PDB file of C-alpha atoms and ligand atoms in Angstrom:
ATOM      1  CA  MET C   1     -88.535  -8.447  16.466  1.00  0.00           C
ATOM      2  CA  LYS C   2     -86.517  -9.809  13.564  1.00  0.00           C
ATOM      3  CA  TYR C   3     -85.639  -7.523  10.757  1.00  0.00           C
ATOM      4  CA  ASN C   4     -83.928  -8.187   7.450  1.00  0.00           C
ATOM      5  CA  LEU C   5     -82.219  -4.913   6.484  1.00  0.00           C
ATOM      6  CA  ASN C   6     -80.672  -3.825   3.236  1.00  0.00           C
ATOM      7  CA  ILE C   7     -77.599  -1.817   4.428  1.00  0.00           C
ATOM      8  CA  ASN C   8     -74.789  -1.036   1.938  1.00  0.00           C
ATOM      9  CA  ASN C   9     -76.177  -3.507  -0.631  1.00  0.00           C
ATOM     10  CA  GLN C  10     -76.012  -6.367   1.774  1.00  0.00           C
ATOM     11  CA  GLN C  11     -78.755  -8.100   3.757  1.00  0.00           C
ATOM     12  CA  HIS C  12     -78.394  -8.053   7.502  1.00  0.00           C
ATOM     13  CA  SER C  13     -80.632 -10.063   9.761  1.00  0.00           C
ATOM     14  CA  ILE C  14     -80.974  -8.555  13.253  1.00  0.00           C
ATOM     15  CA  GLU C  15     -83.127  -8.670  16.342  1.00  0.00           C
ATOM     16  CA  ALA C  16     -84.067  -5.437  17.894  1.00  0.00           C
ATOM     17  CA  ASP C  17     -86.983  -3.548  19.522  1.00  0.00           C
ATOM     18  CA  ALA C  18     -89.238  -1.773  16.948  1.00  0.00           C
ATOM     19  CA  ASP C  19     -88.315   1.560  18.280  1.00  0.00           C
ATOM     20  CA  MET C  20     -84.570   1.010  18.245  1.00  0.00           C
ATOM     21  CA  PRO C  21     -83.054   3.798  16.130  1.00  0.00           C
ATOM     22  CA  VAL C  22     -81.173   2.803  12.996  1.00  0.00           C
ATOM     23  CA  LEU C  23     -78.058   4.425  14.512  1.00  0.00           C
ATOM     24  CA  TRP C  24     -78.061   1.898  17.297  1.00  0.00           C
ATOM     25  CA  VAL C  25     -78.428  -0.874  14.795  1.00  0.00           C
ATOM     26  CA  LEU C  26     -75.473   0.325  12.786  1.00  0.00           C
ATOM     27  CA  ARG C  27     -73.117   0.992  15.641  1.00  0.00           C
ATOM     28  CA  ASP C  28     -74.146  -1.488  18.385  1.00  0.00           C
ATOM     29  CA  LEU C  29     -75.414  -4.503  16.444  1.00  0.00           C
ATOM     30  CA  LEU C  30     -73.453  -4.312  13.173  1.00  0.00           C
ATOM     31  CA  ALA C  31     -70.248  -2.564  14.381  1.00  0.00           C
ATOM     32  CA  MET C  32     -70.528   0.074  11.608  1.00  0.00           C
ATOM     33  CA  THR C  33     -69.103   2.905  13.593  1.00  0.00           C
ATOM     34  CA  GLY C  34     -68.476   5.411  10.819  1.00  0.00           C
ATOM     35  CA  THR C  35     -71.885   6.866  11.414  1.00  0.00           C
ATOM     36  CA  LYS C  36     -71.598   9.018  14.633  1.00  0.00           C
ATOM     37  CA  PHE C  37     -73.778   9.791  17.728  1.00  0.00           C
ATOM     38  CA  GLY C  38     -74.013  13.501  18.372  1.00  0.00           C
ATOM     39  CA  CYS C  39     -77.099  14.848  20.017  1.00  0.00           C
ATOM     40  CA  GLY C  40     -79.522  11.832  19.675  1.00  0.00           C
ATOM     41  CA  LYS C  41     -82.346  14.197  18.913  1.00  0.00           C
ATOM     42  CA  GLY C  42     -82.136  14.813  15.122  1.00  0.00           C
ATOM     43  CA  LEU C  43     -80.538  18.184  15.587  1.00  0.00           C
ATOM     44  CA  CYS C  44     -76.823  17.966  14.736  1.00  0.00           C
ATOM     45  CA  GLY C  45     -76.532  15.696  11.642  1.00  0.00           C
ATOM     46  CA  ALA C  46     -73.637  13.550  12.927  1.00  0.00           C
ATOM     47  CA  CYS C  47     -75.759  10.426  12.405  1.00  0.00           C
ATOM     48  CA  THR C  48     -76.748  11.163   8.747  1.00  0.00           C
ATOM     49  CA  VAL C  49     -77.193   8.213   6.405  1.00  0.00           C
ATOM     50  CA  LEU C  50     -79.011   7.711   3.121  1.00  0.00           C
ATOM     51  CA  PHE C  51     -82.423   6.011   3.155  1.00  0.00           C
ATOM     52  CA  ASN C  52     -83.684   5.412  -0.344  1.00  0.00           C
ATOM     53  CA  GLY C  53     -81.340   8.167  -1.451  1.00  0.00           C
ATOM     54  CA  GLN C  54     -82.500  10.810   1.030  1.00  0.00           C
ATOM     55  CA  ALA C  55     -80.451  12.033   3.956  1.00  0.00           C
ATOM     56  CA  ILE C  56     -82.006  10.946   7.266  1.00  0.00           C
ATOM     57  CA  ARG C  57     -80.980  11.285  10.852  1.00  0.00           C
ATOM     58  CA  SER C  58     -80.514   7.740  11.852  1.00  0.00           C
ATOM     59  CA  CYS C  59     -80.683   8.602  15.637  1.00  0.00           C
ATOM     60  CA  SER C  60     -84.365   9.415  15.165  1.00  0.00           C
ATOM     61  CA  PHE C  61     -85.338   6.892  12.596  1.00  0.00           C
ATOM     62  CA  PRO C  62     -86.738   3.604  14.025  1.00  0.00           C
ATOM     63  CA  VAL C  63     -85.670   0.273  12.625  1.00  0.00           C
ATOM     64  CA  SER C  64     -89.347  -0.596  12.243  1.00  0.00           C
ATOM     65  CA  ALA C  65     -89.661   2.097   9.625  1.00  0.00           C
ATOM     66  CA  VAL C  66     -86.970   0.743   7.373  1.00  0.00           C
ATOM     67  CA  GLY C  67     -89.021  -2.090   5.736  1.00  0.00           C
ATOM     68  CA  ASP C  68     -87.582  -2.907   2.312  1.00  0.00           C
ATOM     69  CA  GLY C  69     -85.821   0.459   2.069  1.00  0.00           C
ATOM     70  CA  GLU C  70     -82.139   0.774   1.442  1.00  0.00           C
ATOM     71  CA  ILE C  71     -79.730   2.254   3.803  1.00  0.00           C
ATOM     72  CA  VAL C  72     -76.304   3.457   2.712  1.00  0.00           C
ATOM     73  CA  THR C  73     -73.613   4.638   5.215  1.00  0.00           C
ATOM     74  CA  ILE C  74     -70.330   6.376   4.950  1.00  0.00           C
ATOM     75  CA  GLU C  75     -68.525   3.051   4.830  1.00  0.00           C
ATOM     76  CA  SER C  76     -69.816   2.334   1.358  1.00  0.00           C
ATOM     77  CA  VAL C  77     -71.236   5.506  -0.212  1.00  0.00           C
ATOM     78  CA  ASP C  78     -68.263   5.580  -2.687  1.00  0.00           C
ATOM     79  CA  VAL C  79     -68.906   2.088  -3.946  1.00  0.00           C
ATOM     80  CA  SER C  80     -72.760   1.825  -3.742  1.00  0.00           C
ATOM     81  CA  GLU C  81     -74.662   2.499  -6.873  1.00  0.00           C
ATOM     82  CA  PRO C  82     -76.208   4.850  -7.912  1.00  0.00           C
ATOM     83  CA  TYR C  83     -74.320   7.122  -5.272  1.00  0.00           C
ATOM     84  CA  ALA C  84     -70.765   5.932  -5.959  1.00  0.00           C
ATOM     85  CA  GLU C  85     -69.741   8.693  -8.349  1.00  0.00           C
ATOM     86  CA  ASN C  86     -70.809  11.519  -6.050  1.00  0.00           C
ATOM     87  CA  GLY C  87     -69.542   9.573  -2.984  1.00  0.00           C
ATOM     88  CA  ARG C  88     -66.122   9.116  -4.646  1.00  0.00           C
ATOM     89  CA  LYS C  89     -65.854  12.709  -5.810  1.00  0.00           C
ATOM     90  CA  LEU C  90     -66.918  14.127  -2.428  1.00  0.00           C
ATOM     91  CA  LYS C  91     -64.529  11.988  -0.390  1.00  0.00           C
ATOM     92  CA  ALA C  92     -61.666  12.922  -2.712  1.00  0.00           C
ATOM     93  CA  ALA C  93     -62.707  16.614  -2.433  1.00  0.00           C
ATOM     94  CA  TRP C  94     -62.798  16.365   1.372  1.00  0.00           C
ATOM     95  CA  SER C  95     -59.341  15.139   1.306  1.00  0.00           C
ATOM     96  CA  GLU C  96     -58.090  17.633  -1.231  1.00  0.00           C
ATOM     97  CA  HIS C  97     -59.495  20.570   0.689  1.00  0.00           C
ATOM     98  CA  ASN C  98     -58.375  19.130   4.123  1.00  0.00           C
ATOM     99  CA  VAL C  99     -61.899  19.611   5.399  1.00  0.00           C
ATOM    100  CA  PRO C 100     -61.909  17.624   8.709  1.00  0.00           C
ATOM    101  CA  GLN C 101     -60.487  19.027  11.896  1.00  0.00           C
ATOM    102  CA  CYS C 102     -61.501  16.652  14.819  1.00  0.00           C
ATOM    103  CA  GLY C 103     -63.511  14.723  12.134  1.00  0.00           C
ATOM    104  CA  TYR C 104     -66.465  13.847  14.375  1.00  0.00           C
ATOM    105  CA  CYS C 105     -69.150  15.442  12.216  1.00  0.00           C
ATOM    106  CA  GLN C 106     -67.584  14.661   8.906  1.00  0.00           C
ATOM    107  CA  SER C 107     -69.325  11.377   7.937  1.00  0.00           C
ATOM    108  CA  GLY C 108     -72.599  13.040   8.523  1.00  0.00           C
ATOM    109  CA  GLN C 109     -71.493  16.064   6.445  1.00  0.00           C
ATOM    110  CA  ILE C 110     -70.442  13.862   3.505  1.00  0.00           C
ATOM    111  CA  MET C 111     -73.619  11.909   3.581  1.00  0.00           C
ATOM    112  CA  SER C 112     -75.678  15.088   3.506  1.00  0.00           C
ATOM    113  CA  ALA C 113     -73.551  16.393   0.721  1.00  0.00           C
ATOM    114  CA  VAL C 114     -74.051  13.183  -1.279  1.00  0.00           C
ATOM    115  CA  SER C 115     -77.866  13.480  -0.772  1.00  0.00           C
ATOM    116  CA  LEU C 116     -77.725  17.105  -1.856  1.00  0.00           C
ATOM    117  CA  LEU C 117     -75.951  16.450  -5.085  1.00  0.00           C
ATOM    118  CA  GLU C 118     -78.072  13.223  -5.906  1.00  0.00           C
ATOM    119  CA  ASN C 119     -81.315  15.063  -5.496  1.00  0.00           C
ATOM    120  CA  ASN C 120     -80.198  18.472  -7.019  1.00  0.00           C
ATOM    121  CA  PRO C 121     -78.417  17.779 -10.313  1.00  0.00           C
ATOM    122  CA  LYS C 122     -78.534  21.515 -11.231  1.00  0.00           C
ATOM    123  CA  LEU C 123     -77.357  22.537  -7.753  1.00  0.00           C
ATOM    124  CA  LYS C 124     -75.521  26.001  -7.867  1.00  0.00           C
ATOM    125  CA  LYS C 125     -72.847  27.208  -5.429  1.00  0.00           C
ATOM    126  CA  GLN C 126     -75.192  29.564  -3.591  1.00  0.00           C
ATOM    127  CA  ASP C 127     -77.468  26.734  -2.563  1.00  0.00           C
ATOM    128  CA  ILE C 128     -74.859  24.792  -0.647  1.00  0.00           C
ATOM    129  CA  LYS C 129     -74.625  26.955   2.477  1.00  0.00           C
ATOM    130  CA  ASN C 130     -78.432  26.795   3.099  1.00  0.00           C
ATOM    131  CA  ALA C 131     -78.538  23.041   2.311  1.00  0.00           C
ATOM    132  CA  MET C 132     -75.703  22.216   4.779  1.00  0.00           C
ATOM    133  CA  THR C 133     -76.891  24.253   7.791  1.00  0.00           C
ATOM    134  CA  GLY C 134     -78.563  21.235   9.363  1.00  0.00           C
ATOM    135  CA  ASN C 135     -75.117  19.529   9.842  1.00  0.00           C
ATOM    136  CA  ILE C 136     -73.399  21.140  12.779  1.00  0.00           C
ATOM    137  CA  CYS C 137     -69.544  21.282  12.998  1.00  0.00           C
ATOM    138  CA  ARG C 138     -68.231  22.459  16.376  1.00  0.00           C
ATOM    139  CA  CYS C 139     -64.752  22.846  14.813  1.00  0.00           C
ATOM    140  CA  GLY C 140     -66.053  25.431  12.204  1.00  0.00           C
ATOM    141  CA  THR C 141     -65.158  23.616   9.028  1.00  0.00           C
ATOM    142  CA  TYR C 142     -68.096  25.159   7.155  1.00  0.00           C
ATOM    143  CA  PRO C 143     -65.909  27.151   4.608  1.00  0.00           C
ATOM    144  CA  ARG C 144     -63.932  24.134   3.641  1.00  0.00           C
ATOM    145  CA  ILE C 145     -67.069  21.959   3.372  1.00  0.00           C
ATOM    146  CA  CYS C 146     -68.554  24.468   0.953  1.00  0.00           C
ATOM    147  CA  LYS C 147     -65.313  24.677  -0.993  1.00  0.00           C
ATOM    148  CA  ALA C 148     -65.133  20.925  -1.261  1.00  0.00           C
ATOM    149  CA  ILE C 149     -68.757  20.653  -2.460  1.00  0.00           C
ATOM    150  CA  GLU C 150     -68.181  23.549  -4.921  1.00  0.00           C
ATOM    151  CA  SER C 151     -65.188  21.871  -6.377  1.00  0.00           C
ATOM    152  CA  VAL C 152     -67.391  18.766  -7.267  1.00  0.00           C
ATOM    153  CA  ILE C 153     -70.181  20.877  -8.710  1.00  0.00           C
ATOM    154  CA  GLU C 154     -67.661  22.709 -10.926  1.00  0.00           C
ATOM    155  CA  ILE C 155     -66.580  19.355 -12.288  1.00  0.00           C
ATOM    156  CA  LYS C 156     -70.191  18.489 -12.968  1.00  0.00           C
ATOM    157  CA  GLU C 157     -70.835  21.836 -14.584  1.00  0.00           C
ATOM    158  CA  GLU C 158     -67.888  21.422 -16.841  1.00  0.00           C
ATOM    159  CA  ARG C 159     -69.199  18.106 -17.935  1.00  0.00           C
ATOM    160  CA  ASN C 160     -72.795  19.416 -18.233  1.00  0.00           C
ATOM    161  CA  ASP C 161     -73.904  16.436 -16.077  1.00  0.00           C
TER     162      ASP C 161
HETATM  163  S1  FES I 201     -77.005  12.356  16.596  1.00  0.00           S
HETATM  164 FE1  FES I 201     -78.596  12.276  15.102  1.00  0.00          FE
HETATM  165  S2  FES I 201     -78.960  14.387  14.550  1.00  0.00           S
HETATM  166 FE2  FES I 201     -77.494  14.480  16.162  1.00  0.00          FE
HETATM  167  S1  FES I 202     -64.587  18.577  12.293  1.00  0.00           S
HETATM  168 FE1  FES I 202     -64.854  18.553  14.448  1.00  0.00          FE
HETATM  169  S2  FES I 202     -67.038  18.742  14.725  1.00  0.00           S
HETATM  170 FE2  FES I 202     -66.790  18.994  12.531  1.00  0.00          FE
END
């Protein structure tokens, strides 16, 4: 089947089986390898991307379900409106707090964090831990992930965004 996909604000024409996961499209057909394969079963969060602003597990999301929807990946979340502000702040916070260890899970972590902030403008610190539990980190970077997200929320609270 032929599909025209909106990925990172660009149209991409691809041919794929209807049940091909979006993760395969990104990595194997479009060479966007920032999104990672972990479990392949929707359990670890390594493959998280935004679909119409919501975090989805791209390993378990078939290309035939994308339709006219918009996919945003780690490669452009800091320049793609309307996510760019949170994407930029979170990427900077990840760097400032030295979050990654091996780094493998981190693109999925950032994409989940962007979705969290986009969909919860009044998010408080205590909500973060619960919200991020679906993204597994075998290196145990959870405390630094929470600190990085908290630092962005503090900025938002100071500005009353
Ligand atoms: S690779 Fe998709 S959730 Fe683990
Ligand atoms: S930084 Fe290694 S798995 Fe998360």
